[in-house]
XYZ file of C-alpha atoms in Angstrom:
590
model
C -6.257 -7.195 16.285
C -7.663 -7.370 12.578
C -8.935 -10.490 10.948
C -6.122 -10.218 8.730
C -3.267 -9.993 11.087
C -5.099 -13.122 13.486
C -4.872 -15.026 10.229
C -1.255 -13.885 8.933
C -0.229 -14.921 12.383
C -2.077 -18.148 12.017
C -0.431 -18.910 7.894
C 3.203 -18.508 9.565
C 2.677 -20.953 12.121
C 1.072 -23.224 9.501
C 3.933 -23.014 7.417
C 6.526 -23.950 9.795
C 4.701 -26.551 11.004
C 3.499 -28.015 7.958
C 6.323 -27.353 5.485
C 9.272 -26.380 8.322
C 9.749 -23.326 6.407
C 9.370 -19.647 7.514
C 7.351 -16.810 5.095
C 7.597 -13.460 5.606
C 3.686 -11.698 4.637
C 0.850 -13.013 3.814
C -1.243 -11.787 0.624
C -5.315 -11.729 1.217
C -8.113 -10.179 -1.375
C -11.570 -10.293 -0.958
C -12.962 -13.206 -1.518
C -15.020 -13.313 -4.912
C -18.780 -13.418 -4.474
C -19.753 -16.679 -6.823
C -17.416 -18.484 -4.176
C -18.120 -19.029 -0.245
C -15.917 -16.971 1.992
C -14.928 -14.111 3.875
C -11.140 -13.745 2.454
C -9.082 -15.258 1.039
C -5.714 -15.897 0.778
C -3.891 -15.863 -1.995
C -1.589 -19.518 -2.629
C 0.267 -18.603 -5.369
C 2.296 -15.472 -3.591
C 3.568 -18.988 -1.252
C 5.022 -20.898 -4.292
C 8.471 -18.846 -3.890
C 9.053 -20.454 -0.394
C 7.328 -23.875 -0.899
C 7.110 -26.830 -4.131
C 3.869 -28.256 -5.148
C 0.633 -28.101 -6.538
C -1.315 -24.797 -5.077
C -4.774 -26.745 -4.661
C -2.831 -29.168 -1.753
C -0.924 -26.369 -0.345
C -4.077 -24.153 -0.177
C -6.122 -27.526 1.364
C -3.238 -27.968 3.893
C -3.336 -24.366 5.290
C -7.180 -24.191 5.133
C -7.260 -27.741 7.443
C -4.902 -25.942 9.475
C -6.631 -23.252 10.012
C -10.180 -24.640 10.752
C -8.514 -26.963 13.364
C -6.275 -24.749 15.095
C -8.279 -21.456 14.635
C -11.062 -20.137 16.228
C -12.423 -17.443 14.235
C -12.340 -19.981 10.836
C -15.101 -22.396 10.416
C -14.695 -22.798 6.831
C -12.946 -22.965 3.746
C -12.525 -23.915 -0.023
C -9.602 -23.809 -2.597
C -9.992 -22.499 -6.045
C -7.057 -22.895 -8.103
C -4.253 -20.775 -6.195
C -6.827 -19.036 -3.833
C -7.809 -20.254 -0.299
C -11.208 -18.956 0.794
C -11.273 -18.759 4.544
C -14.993 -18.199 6.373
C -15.299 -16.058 9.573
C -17.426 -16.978 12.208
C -19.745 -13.905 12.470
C -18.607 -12.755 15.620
C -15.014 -11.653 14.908
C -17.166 -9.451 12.174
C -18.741 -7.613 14.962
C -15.201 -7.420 17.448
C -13.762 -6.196 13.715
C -16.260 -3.523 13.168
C -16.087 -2.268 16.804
C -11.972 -2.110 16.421
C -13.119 -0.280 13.562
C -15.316 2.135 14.718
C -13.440 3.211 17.840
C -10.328 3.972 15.123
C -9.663 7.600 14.975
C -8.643 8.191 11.679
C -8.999 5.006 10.307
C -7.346 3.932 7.834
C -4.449 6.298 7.564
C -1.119 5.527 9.375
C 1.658 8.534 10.762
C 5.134 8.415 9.978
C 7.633 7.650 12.234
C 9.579 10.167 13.351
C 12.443 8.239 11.860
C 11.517 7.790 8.701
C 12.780 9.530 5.460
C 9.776 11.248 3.155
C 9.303 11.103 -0.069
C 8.340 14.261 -3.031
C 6.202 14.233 -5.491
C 6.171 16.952 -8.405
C 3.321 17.745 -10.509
C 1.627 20.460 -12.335
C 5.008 22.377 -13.624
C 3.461 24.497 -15.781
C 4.967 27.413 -18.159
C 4.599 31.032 -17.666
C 3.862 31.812 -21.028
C 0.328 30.282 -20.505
C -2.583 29.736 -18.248
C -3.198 25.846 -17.035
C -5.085 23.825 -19.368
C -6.897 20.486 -19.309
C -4.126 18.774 -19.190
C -2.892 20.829 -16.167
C -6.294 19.783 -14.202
C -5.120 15.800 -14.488
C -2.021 16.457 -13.610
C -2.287 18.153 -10.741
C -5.634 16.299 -9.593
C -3.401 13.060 -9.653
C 0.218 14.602 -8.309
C -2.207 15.952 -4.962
C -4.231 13.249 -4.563
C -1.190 10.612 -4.423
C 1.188 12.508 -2.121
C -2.062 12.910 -0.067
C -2.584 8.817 -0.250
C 1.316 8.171 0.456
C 1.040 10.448 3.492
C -1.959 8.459 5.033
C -0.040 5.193 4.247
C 2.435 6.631 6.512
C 5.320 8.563 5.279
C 5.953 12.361 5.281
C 5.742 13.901 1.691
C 6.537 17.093 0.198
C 4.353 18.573 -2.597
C 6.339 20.307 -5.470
C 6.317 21.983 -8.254
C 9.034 23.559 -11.237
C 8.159 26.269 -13.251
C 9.292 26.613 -16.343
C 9.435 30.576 -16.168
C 12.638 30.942 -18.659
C 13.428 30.822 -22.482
C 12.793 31.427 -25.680
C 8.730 31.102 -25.210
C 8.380 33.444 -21.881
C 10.238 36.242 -24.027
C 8.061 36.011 -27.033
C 4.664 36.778 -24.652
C 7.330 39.927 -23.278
C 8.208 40.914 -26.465
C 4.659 40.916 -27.691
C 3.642 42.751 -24.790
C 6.230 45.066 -25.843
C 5.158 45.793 -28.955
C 1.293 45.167 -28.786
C 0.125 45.845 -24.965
C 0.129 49.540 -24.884
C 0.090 49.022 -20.940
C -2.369 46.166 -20.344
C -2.002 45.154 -16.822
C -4.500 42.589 -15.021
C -5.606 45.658 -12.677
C -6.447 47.631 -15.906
C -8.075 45.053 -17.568
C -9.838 43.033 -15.258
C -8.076 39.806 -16.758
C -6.111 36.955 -14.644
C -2.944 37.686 -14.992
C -2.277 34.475 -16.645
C -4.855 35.052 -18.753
C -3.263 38.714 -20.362
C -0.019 36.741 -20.628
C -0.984 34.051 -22.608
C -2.960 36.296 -25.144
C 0.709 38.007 -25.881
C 2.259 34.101 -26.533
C -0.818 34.027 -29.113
C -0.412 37.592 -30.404
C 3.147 37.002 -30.730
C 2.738 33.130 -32.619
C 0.293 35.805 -34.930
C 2.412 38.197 -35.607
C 5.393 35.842 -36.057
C 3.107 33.563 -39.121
C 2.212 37.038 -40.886
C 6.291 37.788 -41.102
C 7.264 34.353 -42.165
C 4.445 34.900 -45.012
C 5.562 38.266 -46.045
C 9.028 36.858 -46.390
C 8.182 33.546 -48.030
C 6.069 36.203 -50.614
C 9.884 37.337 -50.937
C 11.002 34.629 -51.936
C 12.410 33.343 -48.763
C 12.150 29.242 -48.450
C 9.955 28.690 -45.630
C 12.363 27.212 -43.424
C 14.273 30.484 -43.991
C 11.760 32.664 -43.579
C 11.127 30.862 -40.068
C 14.469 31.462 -39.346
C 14.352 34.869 -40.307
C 11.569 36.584 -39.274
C 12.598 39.968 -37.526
C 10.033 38.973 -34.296
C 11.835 35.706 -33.825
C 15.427 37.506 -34.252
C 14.347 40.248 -31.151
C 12.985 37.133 -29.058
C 16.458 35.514 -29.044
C 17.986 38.784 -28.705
C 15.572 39.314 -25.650
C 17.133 36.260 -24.281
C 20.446 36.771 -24.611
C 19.649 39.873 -22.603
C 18.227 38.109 -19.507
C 20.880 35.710 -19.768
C 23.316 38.777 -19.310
C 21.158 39.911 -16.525
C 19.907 43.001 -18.626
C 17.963 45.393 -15.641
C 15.214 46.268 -18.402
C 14.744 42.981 -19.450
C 14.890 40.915 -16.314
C 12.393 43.849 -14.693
C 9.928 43.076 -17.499
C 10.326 39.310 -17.187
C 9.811 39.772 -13.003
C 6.682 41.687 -13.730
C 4.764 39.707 -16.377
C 5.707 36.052 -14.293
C 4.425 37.738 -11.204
C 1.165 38.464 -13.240
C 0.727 34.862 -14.463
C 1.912 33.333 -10.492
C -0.484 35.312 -9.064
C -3.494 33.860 -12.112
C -2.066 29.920 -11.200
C -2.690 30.919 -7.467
C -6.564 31.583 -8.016
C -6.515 28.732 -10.512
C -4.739 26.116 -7.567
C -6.963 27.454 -5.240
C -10.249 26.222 -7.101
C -8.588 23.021 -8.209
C -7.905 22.667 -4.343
C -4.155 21.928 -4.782
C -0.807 23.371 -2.782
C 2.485 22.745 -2.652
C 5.369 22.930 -0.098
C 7.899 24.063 -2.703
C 8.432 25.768 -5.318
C 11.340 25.556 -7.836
C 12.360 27.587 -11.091
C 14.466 26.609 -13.471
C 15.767 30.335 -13.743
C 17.194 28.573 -11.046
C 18.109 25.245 -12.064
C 18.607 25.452 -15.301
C 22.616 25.812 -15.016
C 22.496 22.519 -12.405
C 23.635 18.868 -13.607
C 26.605 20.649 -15.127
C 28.875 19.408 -11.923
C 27.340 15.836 -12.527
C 28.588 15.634 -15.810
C 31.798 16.224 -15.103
C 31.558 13.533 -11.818
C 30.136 11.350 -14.889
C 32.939 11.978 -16.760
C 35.382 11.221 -14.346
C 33.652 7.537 -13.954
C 33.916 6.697 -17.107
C 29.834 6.803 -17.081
C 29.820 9.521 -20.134
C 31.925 10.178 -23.231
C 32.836 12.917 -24.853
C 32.858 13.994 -28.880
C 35.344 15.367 -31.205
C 32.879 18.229 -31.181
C 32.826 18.695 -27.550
C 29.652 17.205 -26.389
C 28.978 14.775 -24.005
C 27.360 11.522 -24.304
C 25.708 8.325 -22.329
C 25.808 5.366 -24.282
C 22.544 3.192 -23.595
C 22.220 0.992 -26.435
C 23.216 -1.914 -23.647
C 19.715 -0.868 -22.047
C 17.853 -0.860 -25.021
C 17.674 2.818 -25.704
C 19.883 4.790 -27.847
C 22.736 7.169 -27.319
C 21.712 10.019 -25.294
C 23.720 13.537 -25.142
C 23.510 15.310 -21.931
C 25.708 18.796 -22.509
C 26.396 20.629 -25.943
C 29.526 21.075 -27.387
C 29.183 24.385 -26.134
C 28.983 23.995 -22.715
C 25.142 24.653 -22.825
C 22.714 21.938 -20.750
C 19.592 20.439 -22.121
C 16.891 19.082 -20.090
C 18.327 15.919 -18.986
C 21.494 17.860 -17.567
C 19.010 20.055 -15.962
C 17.226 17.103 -14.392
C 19.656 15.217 -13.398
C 20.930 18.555 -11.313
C 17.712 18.905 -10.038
C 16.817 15.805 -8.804
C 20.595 15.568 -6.708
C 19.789 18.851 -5.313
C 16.466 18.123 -4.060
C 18.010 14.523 -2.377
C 20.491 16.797 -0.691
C 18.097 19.916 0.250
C 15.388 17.087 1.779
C 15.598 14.317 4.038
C 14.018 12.091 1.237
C 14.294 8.508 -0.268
C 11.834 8.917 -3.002
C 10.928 11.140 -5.961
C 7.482 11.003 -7.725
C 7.135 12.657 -11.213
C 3.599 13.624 -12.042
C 4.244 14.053 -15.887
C 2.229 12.913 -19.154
C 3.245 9.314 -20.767
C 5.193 11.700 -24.261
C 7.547 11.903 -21.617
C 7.640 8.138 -20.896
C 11.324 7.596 -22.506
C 12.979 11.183 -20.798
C 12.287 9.220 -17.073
C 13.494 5.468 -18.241
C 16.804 7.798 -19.428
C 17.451 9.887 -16.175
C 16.516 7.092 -13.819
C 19.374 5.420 -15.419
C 21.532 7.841 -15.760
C 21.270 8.587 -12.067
C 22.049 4.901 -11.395
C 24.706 4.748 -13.073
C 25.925 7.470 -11.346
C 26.136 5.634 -8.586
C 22.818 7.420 -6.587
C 21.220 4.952 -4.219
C 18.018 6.202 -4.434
C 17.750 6.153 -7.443
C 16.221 2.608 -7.456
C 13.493 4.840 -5.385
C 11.964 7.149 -7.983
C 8.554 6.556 -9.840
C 7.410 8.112 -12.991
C 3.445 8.749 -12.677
C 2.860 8.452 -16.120
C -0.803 9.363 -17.135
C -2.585 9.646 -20.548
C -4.633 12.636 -21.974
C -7.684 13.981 -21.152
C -10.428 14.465 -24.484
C -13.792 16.129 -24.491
C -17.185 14.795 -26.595
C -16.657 18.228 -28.354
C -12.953 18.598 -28.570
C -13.018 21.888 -27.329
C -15.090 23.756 -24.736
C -14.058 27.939 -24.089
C -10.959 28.417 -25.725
C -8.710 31.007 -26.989
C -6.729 29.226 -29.803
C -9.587 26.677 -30.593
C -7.590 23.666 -29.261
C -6.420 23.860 -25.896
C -9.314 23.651 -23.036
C -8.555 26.444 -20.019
C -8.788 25.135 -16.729
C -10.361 28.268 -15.714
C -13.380 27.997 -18.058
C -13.152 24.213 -17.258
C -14.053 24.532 -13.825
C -16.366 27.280 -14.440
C -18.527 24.840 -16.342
C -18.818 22.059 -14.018
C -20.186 24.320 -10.948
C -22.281 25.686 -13.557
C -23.136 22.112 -15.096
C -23.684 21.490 -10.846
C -25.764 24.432 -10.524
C -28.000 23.583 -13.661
C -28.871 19.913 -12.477
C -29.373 20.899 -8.622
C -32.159 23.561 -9.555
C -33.478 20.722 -11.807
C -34.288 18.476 -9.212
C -35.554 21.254 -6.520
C -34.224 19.990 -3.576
C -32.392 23.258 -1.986
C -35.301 24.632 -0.104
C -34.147 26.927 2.833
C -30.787 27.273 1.409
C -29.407 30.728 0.996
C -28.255 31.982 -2.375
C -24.268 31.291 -0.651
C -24.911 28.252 0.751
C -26.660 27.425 -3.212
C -23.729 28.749 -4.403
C -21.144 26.605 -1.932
C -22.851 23.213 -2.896
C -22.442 23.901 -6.825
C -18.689 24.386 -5.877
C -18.922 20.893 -4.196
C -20.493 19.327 -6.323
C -19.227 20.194 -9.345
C -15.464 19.847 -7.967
C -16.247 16.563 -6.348
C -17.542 15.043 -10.322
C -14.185 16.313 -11.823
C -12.158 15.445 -9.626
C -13.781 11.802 -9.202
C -14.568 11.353 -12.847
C -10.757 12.105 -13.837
C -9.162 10.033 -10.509
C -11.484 7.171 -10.744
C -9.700 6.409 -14.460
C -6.681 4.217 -14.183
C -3.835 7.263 -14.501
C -2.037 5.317 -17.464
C -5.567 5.286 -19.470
C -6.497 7.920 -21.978
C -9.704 9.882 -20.921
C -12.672 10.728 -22.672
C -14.359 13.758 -20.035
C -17.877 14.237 -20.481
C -18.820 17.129 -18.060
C -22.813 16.340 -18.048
C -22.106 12.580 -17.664
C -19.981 13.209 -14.643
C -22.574 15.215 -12.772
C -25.062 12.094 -13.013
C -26.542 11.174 -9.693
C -26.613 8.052 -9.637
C -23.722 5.699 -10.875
C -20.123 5.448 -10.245
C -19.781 9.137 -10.103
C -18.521 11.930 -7.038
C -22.051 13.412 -7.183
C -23.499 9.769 -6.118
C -21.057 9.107 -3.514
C -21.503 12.852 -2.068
C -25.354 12.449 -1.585
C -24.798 8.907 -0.027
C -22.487 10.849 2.587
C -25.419 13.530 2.974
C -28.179 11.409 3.403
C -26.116 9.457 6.284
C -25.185 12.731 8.055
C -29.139 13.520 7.891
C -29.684 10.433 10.028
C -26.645 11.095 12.339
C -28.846 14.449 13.103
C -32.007 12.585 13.626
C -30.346 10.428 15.859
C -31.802 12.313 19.308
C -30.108 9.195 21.560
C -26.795 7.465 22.273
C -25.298 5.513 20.022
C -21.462 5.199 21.449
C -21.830 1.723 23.091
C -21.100 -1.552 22.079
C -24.176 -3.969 21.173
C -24.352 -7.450 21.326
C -25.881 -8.045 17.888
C -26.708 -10.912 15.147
C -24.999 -9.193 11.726
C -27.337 -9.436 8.700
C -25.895 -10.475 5.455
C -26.300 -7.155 4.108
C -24.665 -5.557 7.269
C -22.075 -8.161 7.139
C -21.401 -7.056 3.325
C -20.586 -3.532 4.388
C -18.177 -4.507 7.207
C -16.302 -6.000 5.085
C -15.933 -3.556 2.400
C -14.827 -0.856 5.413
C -12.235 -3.879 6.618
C -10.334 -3.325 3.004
C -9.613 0.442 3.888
C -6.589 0.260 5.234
C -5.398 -2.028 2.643
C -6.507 -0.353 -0.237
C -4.833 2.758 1.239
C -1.590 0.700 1.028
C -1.924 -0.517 -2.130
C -2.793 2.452 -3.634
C 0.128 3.968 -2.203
C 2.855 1.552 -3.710
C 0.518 1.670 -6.756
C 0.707 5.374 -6.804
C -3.210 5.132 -8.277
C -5.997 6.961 -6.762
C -8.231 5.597 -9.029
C -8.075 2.077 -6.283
C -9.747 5.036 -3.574
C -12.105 6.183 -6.054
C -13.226 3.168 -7.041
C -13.229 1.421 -3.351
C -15.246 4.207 -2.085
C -17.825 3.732 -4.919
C -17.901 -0.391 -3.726
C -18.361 0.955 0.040
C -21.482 3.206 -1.064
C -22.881 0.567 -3.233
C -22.959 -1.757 -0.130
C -24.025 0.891 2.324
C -27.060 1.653 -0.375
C -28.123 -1.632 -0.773
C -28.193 -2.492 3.118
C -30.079 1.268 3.616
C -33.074 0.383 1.041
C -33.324 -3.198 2.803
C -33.286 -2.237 6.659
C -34.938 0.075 8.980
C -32.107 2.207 10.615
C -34.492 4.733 12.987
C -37.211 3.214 12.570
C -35.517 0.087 13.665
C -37.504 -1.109 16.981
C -35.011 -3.603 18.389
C -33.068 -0.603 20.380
C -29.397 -2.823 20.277
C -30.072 -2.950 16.470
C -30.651 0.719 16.213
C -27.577 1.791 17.553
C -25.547 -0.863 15.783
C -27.179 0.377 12.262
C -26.294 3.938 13.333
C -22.685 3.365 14.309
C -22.336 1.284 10.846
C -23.787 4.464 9.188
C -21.905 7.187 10.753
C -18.707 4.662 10.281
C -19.425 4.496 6.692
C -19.519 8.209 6.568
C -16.206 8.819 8.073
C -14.569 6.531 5.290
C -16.445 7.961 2.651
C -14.792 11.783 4.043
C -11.403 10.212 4.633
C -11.678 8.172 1.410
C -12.788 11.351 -0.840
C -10.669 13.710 1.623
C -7.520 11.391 -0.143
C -9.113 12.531 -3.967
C -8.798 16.150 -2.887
C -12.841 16.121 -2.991
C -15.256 17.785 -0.493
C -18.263 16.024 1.066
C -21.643 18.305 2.080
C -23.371 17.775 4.802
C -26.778 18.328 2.675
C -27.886 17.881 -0.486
């Protein structure tokens, strides 16, 4: 049993003993280090349940405790926080608990239990993914990864937008300007050749608007006029009608750009379970309207369009279907989201989607409330800010928007540039040289993006993220590599339990690998992998500091030896689990 669940046990009792009332969890932290302690436990969380000043409460417990408990032979109240001390020995029964863990830190679902999705990247086939894409997804994996170790099943998704006005002006500049460019014939990612035609076509379509506004066309005219424009919609109508040309050449070019995200997801290190398109969903949430309707939850206009009236809320008056019968996102969403409750045995929905989009979620979680959806109360938008570069720009076709493509192509280069800097890859092969750029530069995007609290704007600096020392993924990676080159030195047994006295600096690492399970949790119902990132950065800062103080090999007290070397290789298997949660690889050498 963990320190934290003798002492939970320990707080109930307490409570109905001392106050003859009953609480149902017990919030700890670690314990501050200007104050004495080993944890502590935070008073103010008890304030619901019992009256009076925190300081007594928090001196009341702590007496308790150091009478009735064993493993406490301290304690001191700041404010509303009671710091406990641990005799040393429950360190050493907690690190052993700890060690013999398989997979610690991450929980399984019960069989039982209902999962949850979460959605990110949704990108547009009009396009390749951009800089913005890289966040997104980096975040969307890495929390359905962290909510699956907490313990609950997840499905990964994703919906492309592969319909509309946009993906029929890159087909109707192919059209006109491609004279047969394929990817095979050109060599380019089929994203890639796409997205040119969007940018040919937004060319093309500026040069009429010109010529016509030389013509004495008003430019909003002229935008409305211009004959490209006019064959776009036209193109659209025809897919809507199912045209066999059109819908053949809309098939082809979305299969170019699917199979371009595929190589793209595959260096970003990203899947997904399921895939939706809203060529497929775009006609859902019609049905719901209606139902809404029917409840008196929506209104309709003279005009014909329906309405939700939120003003009450705070927001405004929100229209959900045109007078024409046509949907618009929210209709779409709302249609979406019911079908996905229905098609998966889920109780949550996670939205991996940019913070513009902030007021769209607040309006369909409460539409879908007050339509009467229980889970509803269940779904989370992961909001996250942009992502800036020193420059602005790096590779770019329109001068603005950073590809993720050329993006990650600079950081293994940025990787490889630094690593032949420092000399160290003696006896490597050219592809195992080649595999540790990968790693490396992989491992200080990823962390140097998920490290950031999601909500906060970023400013990316691809040579600052590829420092080795600091709170960055290449300085966690070689503190992995340098403990898996003692683990291989280590020519004896070190599986046993030793009867040991725990340094301070031994005692410091413990205790940062005790608050793995519960940082897994928290970031969890947090959804913020940034608390991982950030933990693991505290764990290798400990690690490092008890490593430059203490002999580990060279240790000759043999029980002490083998205790250092279990605490190492324990620290390593966090550090992979921890980064394994960020979507990041660890090497084995560096």
């Amino acid at each position: 049993m963990s320190i934290q669940n003798h002492l939970e046990i320990a707080v109930k009792k307490a409570f109905v003993e001392i106050f003859k009332t009953e609480i149902p969890t017990v919030e700890f932290q670690a314990t501050r280090k200007e104050f004495d302690g080993d944890i502590t436990i935070v008073v103010f969380a008890f304030l619901r349940f019992v009256k009076g000043n925190p300081v007594q409460i928090g001196t009341q417990i702590g007496e308790y405790l150091k009478t009735n408990v064993d493993l406490v032979t301290d304690f001191n109240v700041v404010k509303g926080f009671l710091n406990v001390s641990i005799n040393p020995s429950f360190f050493l029964d907690s690190f052993y608990t700890i060690y013999k863990t398989e997979n610690y830190g991450t929980l399984t679902p019960a069989p039982s239990d209902k999962a949850v999705m979460v959605e990110y990247s949704s990108p547009n086939t009009n396009k390749p993914l951009h800089l913005g894409h890289v966040r997104n997804n980096l975040l969307g994996f890495s929390v359905a990864e962290i909510i699956a170790a907490s313990g609950k099943k997840v499905y990964k998704t994703q919906i492309i937008n592969d319909r509309g006005i946009h993906i029929c002006k890159s087909m109707l500049a192919w059209q006109k300007f491609g004279n047969g460019e394929t990817p095979e014939n050109t060599g380019l990612k089929g994203d890639k050749l796409v997205g040119n035609y969007y940018v040919a076509f937004d060319k093309a379509y500026k040069e009429e608007i010109s010529a016509l506004m030389a013509e004495g066309k008003t430019e909003e005219e002229a935008k409305k006029q211009a004959p490209i424009l006019v064959e776009a919609q036209q193109m659209l109508l025809k897919w809507e009608a199912g045209d066999k040309e059109v819908v053949d050449l809309w098939k082809t070019m979305n299969q170019w750009v699917y199979d371009g995200f595929a190589v793209s997801y595959k260096n970003l290190g990203v899947t997904f379970d399921k895939n939706y398109y809203e060529s497929e969903t775009y006609l859902l949430g019609k049905d719901c309207v209606q139902d809404g309707l029917d409840k008196g939850v929506f209104y309709k206009k003279e005009d014909g369009s329906v309405w939700i009236d939120l003003t009450d809320e705070g927001l405004d008056e929100k229209l959900v279907l045109r007078g024409d019968g046509t949907s618009v996102y929210i209709t779409q969403d709302l249609g979406t989201a019911i079908q996905r409750f229905q098609e998966f045995d889920i109780n949550a929905l996670t939205y991996t989607v940019g913070n513009e989009q902030d007021y769209h979620f607040k309006v369909l979680f409460l539409i879908l409330k007050k339509l009467g959806f229980s889970w509803a109360e269940n779904m989370y938008h992961l909001s996250y800010g942009m992502v800036d570069l020193p420059t602005g720009k790096m590779k770019s076709r329109e001068g603005t928007v950073v590809d993720a493509d050329d993006l990650m192509e600079e950081m293994v280069n940025t990787a490889r540039e630094i690593s032949q800097e420092l000399g160290k890859l003696e006896g490597y092969s050219d592809e195992k040289k080649e595999e540790l750029y990968k790693t490396i530069g992989m491992g200080a995007l990823k962390y140097y993006i998920l490290k950031v609290d999601p909500k906060k704007r970023i400013l990316f600096d691809p040579k600052e993220s590829i420092d080795f020392n600091g709170n960055t993924g290449p300085f966690i990676q070689y503190t992995y590599a340098r403990i898996q080159s003692i683990l291989r030195k280590a020519d004896f047994d070190y599986t046993a339990k030793q009867n040991v006295e725990i340094s301070d600096k031994e005692l410091a690492v413990i205790k940062t690998l005790q608050q793995y399970v519960e940082t897994v949790q928290q970031a969890a119902n947090n959804h913020s992998p940034a608390l991982i990132a950030n933990y693991t950065y505290d764990l290798v800062k400990e690690y490092n500091s008890f490593y430059q103080s203490s002999y580990i090999l060279g240790c000759e007290d043999e029980a002490v030896k083998i205790f250092r070397t279990q605490l190492s290789a324990k620290v390593g298997d966090t550090i992979k689990s921890a980064f394994n949660l960020l979507g990041i690889d660890v090497p084995e050498r560096m």
